[in-house]
Every structure is written in structure tokens, then in C-alpha cells.
């Protein structure tokens, strides 16, 4: 079996397992780079080849990148060749990084720096509901219920459905967008010239808006989701409710926001202020 046949089989396996587009793209990319580097028939590849690649190509990579890579290789080799060449590889500990978060004023500046109505609505909606980028681009017109002022994320991360509240601030803009899409007989809430809006397209819109707004932080789609959660926490929203809104399976995933709530930290007075009064 040559590399191309191996990759075709991998794509079929991933699709049969109903993996997300993100996983499909990532796993194929990891395996393609690995096979291109090793230059062997897949069935001839062994653990030493894998270790060589890890040292030469991923020596400076983050723990998260290495963990994803090993998962991709393990998935392909166990499903196609029925062997696990990652078995003896010790996984690195995942780094606990504090995500980049915008202040409320920075969110406002970011949104106001966007010129087109449609783009402004999309970015506002993403922040307002804490969407993952894949969730926003996959929203359909039928997923919004204006009578009850709620919407539904269908088959989000982990293949879970969840409900979100429609923000009052965006109700009229969303109604206008829905009517426009219905008139054009479009299934998705937001579309581009080629159909459903791509995740990359939205990433570009937010990245450019961040630069235009003069925000000196790492600004991307997930930054808005982090900001949404942090601002809710600062407003006193119970963390378990935030967990539900974000669609997290485990509360520990949500608890990272307790470490980055700057406004809450600012309220804590040093004991010296009381001692030396």
C-alpha cells in the first residue's frame, strides 16, 4: 500500500466515524506530513521512524500539537494496518495556558471597527453566545426561534446539542438576516458566494478587525468565546451555568476562567491596606 492509498483509506475511516471537518483536516494533514518525511511504505514504518519525526519536526512544538499528532497517527495505523506504532511513546503533559481575553471595551471597539453589516452581525453573535467558529458557520435558519428567543446548536463539539439565548441587542439584525436567507432559499444562517461560510473566512474577518481596532492581543474567533465566558463570570454568573452555555462536558474545562477574571482579582485588597490603616 502506498501513501496515497493509505490517506484515502484514512479519509474513508474518518468519514464513517462521523468525525468533524476539523478532525478530518487535522488527521489527514498530520499523516500526510509524516509519510512525506519518512518516505516508506506505510506498512514498513515503525516506532523508531515515529520517534525520529518527533525529534526532527516536532521538537519545538507545543505539548498540545504533539498530543494531536500522536492521536492522528494512532488512529490511522490502528484502523488501517491494525498496529499501534505510538504504543511506547510517552505523551507530554498538556500545558495549562491562560487564554487571551478581551476587555468589554476592547470587544466594543472590535465590533465597531467592522464595516459591513453582515460581518458585524456575525462577530457580535459569536461573542454574544460564546460560539465556537464551527458552531456559528453551521447554524441554520431553522435553528433560531424568535418566538421563544432561543436557538439551538446542533451536534456541536462532542456531538452534543445545546440551547442558547438570542440576545435582545441582535434580535432585529438576526430577523433581517433570516428573512434575507429565506428569500434566497438558503439553508444556513450565514453564507458566502460559494454556499456555507467557511471557518477560515470568519477567522480572517476577526483577525483583520483586531488589527484595525489597534488591539495588541492575540485576536481570533476563540478569543471571543473566552471573553464571553470571562465577562459572564465577572458579572456574577454561576460557573455551572457558564458550563452549560459553553457546552463543556467537564466543569474543569470551564474553571480555567476563574483564573483569568481580572475584574474579580482587582476587588481583592491586599491585607497590608487593612494592617497599616
Coordinates of C-alpha atoms in Angstrom, one line a residue:
X1 CA 0.0 0.0 0.0
X2 CA 1.4 3.4 -1.0
X3 CA 1.0 6.7 0.9
X4 CA -1.9 8.0 -1.3
X5 CA -3.9 4.7 -0.8
X6 CA -3.2 4.9 2.9
X7 CA -4.5 8.5 3.1
X8 CA -7.6 7.7 1.0
X9 CA -8.4 4.8 3.4
X10 CA -7.9 7.1 6.4
X11 CA -10.3 9.7 4.9
X12 CA -12.9 7.0 4.5
X13 CA -12.5 5.7 8.1
X14 CA -12.8 9.3 9.5
X15 CA -16.0 9.9 7.5
X16 CA -17.5 6.6 8.5
X17 CA -16.8 7.5 12.2
X18 CA -18.6 10.9 11.6
X19 CA -15.6 12.9 12.7
X20 CA -15.8 16.7 12.4
X21 CA -14.3 18.6 9.4
X22 CA -11.7 19.9 11.8
X23 CA -10.6 16.4 12.9
X24 CA -10.7 15.2 9.3
X25 CA -8.5 18.0 8.1
X26 CA -6.1 17.8 11.0
X27 CA -5.6 14.0 11.0
X28 CA -5.1 13.9 7.2
X29 CA -2.6 16.7 7.4
X30 CA -0.6 15.1 10.3
X31 CA -0.4 11.7 8.5
X32 CA 0.5 13.3 5.1
X33 CA 3.4 15.3 6.6
X34 CA 4.6 12.2 8.5
X35 CA 4.5 9.9 5.4
X36 CA 6.2 12.6 3.2
X37 CA 9.0 12.8 5.7
X38 CA 9.6 9.1 6.3
X39 CA 9.4 8.1 2.6
X40 CA 8.5 4.5 3.3
X41 CA 5.5 2.3 2.5
X42 CA 3.1 2.8 5.5
X43 CA 3.3 -0.9 6.5
X44 CA 7.1 -0.6 6.8
X45 CA 7.0 2.3 9.2
X46 CA 7.9 1.5 12.8
X47 CA 8.2 3.2 16.2
X48 CA 11.8 4.4 15.5
X49 CA 10.6 6.3 12.4
X50 CA 7.9 7.9 14.6
X51 CA 10.5 9.0 17.2
X52 CA 12.8 10.4 14.5
X53 CA 9.9 12.5 13.2
X54 CA 9.0 13.8 16.7
X55 CA 12.6 14.9 17.4
X56 CA 13.3 16.4 14.0
X57 CA 10.0 18.0 13.1
X58 CA 8.1 18.5 16.4
X59 CA 11.0 19.1 18.8
X60 CA 9.9 22.7 19.4
X61 CA 6.2 22.1 19.1
X62 CA 3.7 22.6 22.0
X63 CA 2.5 19.6 24.0
X64 CA -1.0 20.1 22.5
X65 CA 0.4 19.8 19.0
X66 CA 2.3 16.6 19.8
X67 CA -0.7 15.1 21.5
X68 CA -2.9 15.8 18.4
X69 CA -0.2 14.4 16.1
X70 CA 0.2 11.2 18.1
X71 CA -3.6 10.8 18.2
X72 CA -3.8 11.2 14.4
X73 CA -1.0 8.6 13.8
X74 CA -2.5 6.1 16.3
X75 CA -6.0 6.4 14.7
X76 CA -4.7 5.8 11.2
X77 CA -2.3 2.9 11.9
X78 CA -4.7 1.1 14.3
X79 CA -7.7 1.4 11.9
X80 CA -5.9 0.7 8.6
X81 CA -2.9 -1.5 9.5
X82 CA -4.1 -2.8 12.8
X83 CA -1.0 -1.9 14.7
X84 CA -0.1 0.9 17.1
X85 CA 3.3 2.4 16.5
X86 CA 2.6 5.1 19.2
X87 CA 2.3 2.5 22.0
X88 CA 5.7 3.1 23.5
X89 CA 5.7 6.9 23.1
X90 CA 5.1 8.7 26.3
X91 CA 2.6 11.6 25.8
X92 CA 3.8 15.0 27.1
X93 CA 1.7 16.8 29.8
X94 CA -0.6 19.3 28.3
X95 CA 0.4 22.9 29.1
X96 CA -2.1 24.9 31.1
X97 CA -2.1 28.2 29.3
X98 CA -4.3 31.1 30.2
X99 CA -6.2 32.1 27.1
X100 CA -6.2 35.6 25.6
X101 CA -9.2 37.6 26.7
X102 CA -10.5 41.0 25.6
X103 CA -11.9 43.6 28.0
X104 CA -15.5 44.6 27.4
X105 CA -14.3 47.9 25.9
X106 CA -12.0 46.0 23.5
X107 CA -14.9 43.9 22.4
X108 CA -16.9 47.0 21.7
X109 CA -14.0 48.6 19.8
X110 CA -13.5 45.4 17.8
X111 CA -17.2 45.2 16.7
X112 CA -17.4 48.8 15.9
X113 CA -14.3 48.6 13.6
X114 CA -16.1 46.2 11.3
X115 CA -17.7 48.0 8.2
X116 CA -20.2 45.5 6.7
X117 CA -23.5 44.8 8.4
X118 CA -23.3 41.1 7.9
X119 CA -19.8 40.7 9.3
X120 CA -20.7 42.9 12.3
X121 CA -23.7 40.7 13.0
X122 CA -21.7 37.5 12.7
X123 CA -18.9 38.7 15.1
X124 CA -21.4 40.2 17.5
X125 CA -23.4 37.0 17.6
X126 CA -20.3 34.9 18.1
X127 CA -19.3 36.9 21.2
X128 CA -22.9 37.2 22.4
X129 CA -23.4 33.5 22.6
X130 CA -19.9 32.2 23.1
X131 CA -20.0 30.1 19.9
X132 CA -17.1 28.0 18.6
X133 CA -16.4 29.1 15.0
X134 CA -17.7 25.7 13.6
X135 CA -20.9 26.2 15.5
X136 CA -21.6 29.6 14.0
X137 CA -20.9 28.7 10.4
X138 CA -23.1 25.6 10.8
X139 CA -26.1 27.4 12.2
X140 CA -29.2 27.1 10.0
X141 CA -32.1 29.4 9.6
X142 CA -34.4 26.9 11.3
X143 CA -32.2 26.8 14.4
X144 CA -33.5 30.2 15.5
X145 CA -36.8 30.5 17.4
X146 CA -37.7 34.2 17.7
X147 CA -41.0 33.5 19.5
X148 CA -39.1 31.9 22.4
X149 CA -36.0 34.0 21.8
X150 CA -33.8 30.9 21.8
X151 CA -31.6 29.0 19.3
X152 CA -30.1 25.6 19.0
X153 CA -26.6 24.4 18.3
X154 CA -27.0 21.0 16.6
X155 CA -24.2 18.5 17.0
X156 CA -21.6 20.8 18.5
X157 CA -18.2 19.5 19.8
X158 CA -18.7 16.0 21.2
X159 CA -21.8 15.6 19.0
X160 CA -23.9 17.4 21.6
X161 CA -26.9 19.7 21.0
X162 CA -27.4 22.7 23.2
X163 CA -29.7 25.7 23.6
X164 CA -28.6 29.4 23.6
X165 CA -30.5 32.6 24.3
X166 CA -31.0 35.1 21.5
X167 CA -29.6 38.5 22.7
X168 CA -32.1 41.4 22.6
X169 CA -29.4 43.6 21.1
X170 CA -29.2 41.5 18.0
X171 CA -32.8 40.4 17.5
X172 CA -33.7 42.8 14.7
X173 CA -30.4 42.2 12.8
X174 CA -30.9 38.4 13.1
X175 CA -34.5 38.6 11.9
X176 CA -33.4 40.6 8.9
X177 CA -30.7 38.0 8.2
X178 CA -33.2 35.2 8.5
X179 CA -35.6 36.9 6.1
X180 CA -32.9 37.5 3.6
X181 CA -31.7 33.9 3.7
X182 CA -35.3 32.6 3.3
X183 CA -35.9 34.8 0.3
X184 CA -32.8 33.5 -1.3
X185 CA -33.8 29.9 -0.3
X186 CA -30.6 29.5 1.7
X187 CA -30.4 26.8 4.4
X188 CA -27.6 28.3 6.5
X189 CA -27.9 31.5 8.5
X190 CA -24.7 32.9 7.1
X191 CA -23.4 32.1 3.6
X192 CA -20.8 33.3 1.2
X193 CA -20.6 33.3 -2.6
X194 CA -19.9 29.5 -2.6
X195 CA -22.5 28.5 -0.1
X196 CA -22.0 27.9 3.6
X197 CA -19.5 30.3 5.1
X198 CA -16.0 28.8 5.8
X199 CA -14.4 28.9 9.2
X200 CA -11.3 30.4 7.6
X201 CA -13.3 33.3 6.2
X202 CA -14.6 34.2 9.7
X203 CA -11.1 33.8 11.2
X204 CA -9.9 36.4 8.6
X205 CA -12.7 38.8 9.4
X206 CA -11.9 38.8 13.1
X207 CA -8.2 38.9 12.7
X208 CA -8.4 42.0 10.4
X209 CA -10.9 43.6 12.7
X210 CA -8.5 43.2 15.7
X211 CA -5.7 44.9 13.8
X212 CA -7.9 47.7 12.6
X213 CA -9.1 48.2 16.1
X214 CA -5.5 48.5 17.3
X215 CA -5.8 45.7 19.9
X216 CA -2.4 44.4 20.8
X217 CA -3.5 41.0 21.8
X218 CA -3.9 37.6 20.0
X219 CA -7.4 38.1 18.5
X220 CA -9.1 35.2 16.8
X221 CA -12.6 33.5 16.9
X222 CA -11.9 31.6 20.1
X223 CA -10.8 34.8 21.8
X224 CA -14.4 36.0 21.6
X225 CA -15.6 32.7 23.3
X226 CA -13.0 33.1 26.1
X227 CA -14.1 36.7 26.5
X228 CA -17.8 35.8 26.6
X229 CA -17.2 33.3 29.5
X230 CA -14.9 35.6 31.4
X231 CA -17.3 38.5 31.2
X232 CA -20.2 36.3 32.4
X233 CA -18.1 35.2 35.4
X234 CA -17.2 38.8 36.2
X235 CA -20.9 39.7 36.1
X236 CA -21.5 37.0 38.8
X237 CA -23.0 34.2 36.6
X238 CA -22.7 30.8 38.3
X239 CA -19.9 28.8 36.7
X240 CA -22.1 25.7 36.2
X241 CA -24.5 27.9 34.1
X242 CA -21.5 29.1 32.1
X243 CA -20.5 25.4 31.6
X244 CA -23.9 24.7 30.1
X245 CA -23.8 27.8 27.8
X246 CA -20.4 26.8 26.5
X247 CA -21.3 23.2 26.0
X248 CA -18.4 21.9 28.2
X249 CA -18.8 18.2 29.3
X250 CA -16.5 18.7 32.3
X251 CA -16.6 21.6 34.7
X252 CA -12.8 21.6 35.0
X253 CA -12.7 22.9 31.4
X254 CA -14.8 25.8 32.4
X255 CA -12.8 26.5 35.6
X256 CA -9.9 28.0 33.6
X257 CA -12.0 31.2 33.5
X258 CA -11.8 31.5 37.3
X259 CA -8.0 32.1 36.8
X260 CA -8.4 34.9 34.2
X261 CA -11.2 37.0 35.7
X262 CA -9.2 40.2 36.1
X263 CA -12.1 42.3 37.4
X264 CA -12.7 39.8 40.3
X265 CA -9.0 39.8 41.1
X266 CA -9.0 43.6 41.2
X267 CA -11.6 43.5 44.0
X268 CA -9.2 41.6 46.3
X269 CA -7.5 44.0 48.7
X270 CA -4.0 43.3 50.0
X271 CA -4.0 42.7 53.8
X272 CA -1.5 45.5 54.2
X273 CA -4.2 48.0 53.4
X274 CA -6.0 46.9 56.5
X275 CA -3.0 46.3 58.7
X276 CA -1.4 49.7 58.0
X277 CA -4.6 51.7 58.1

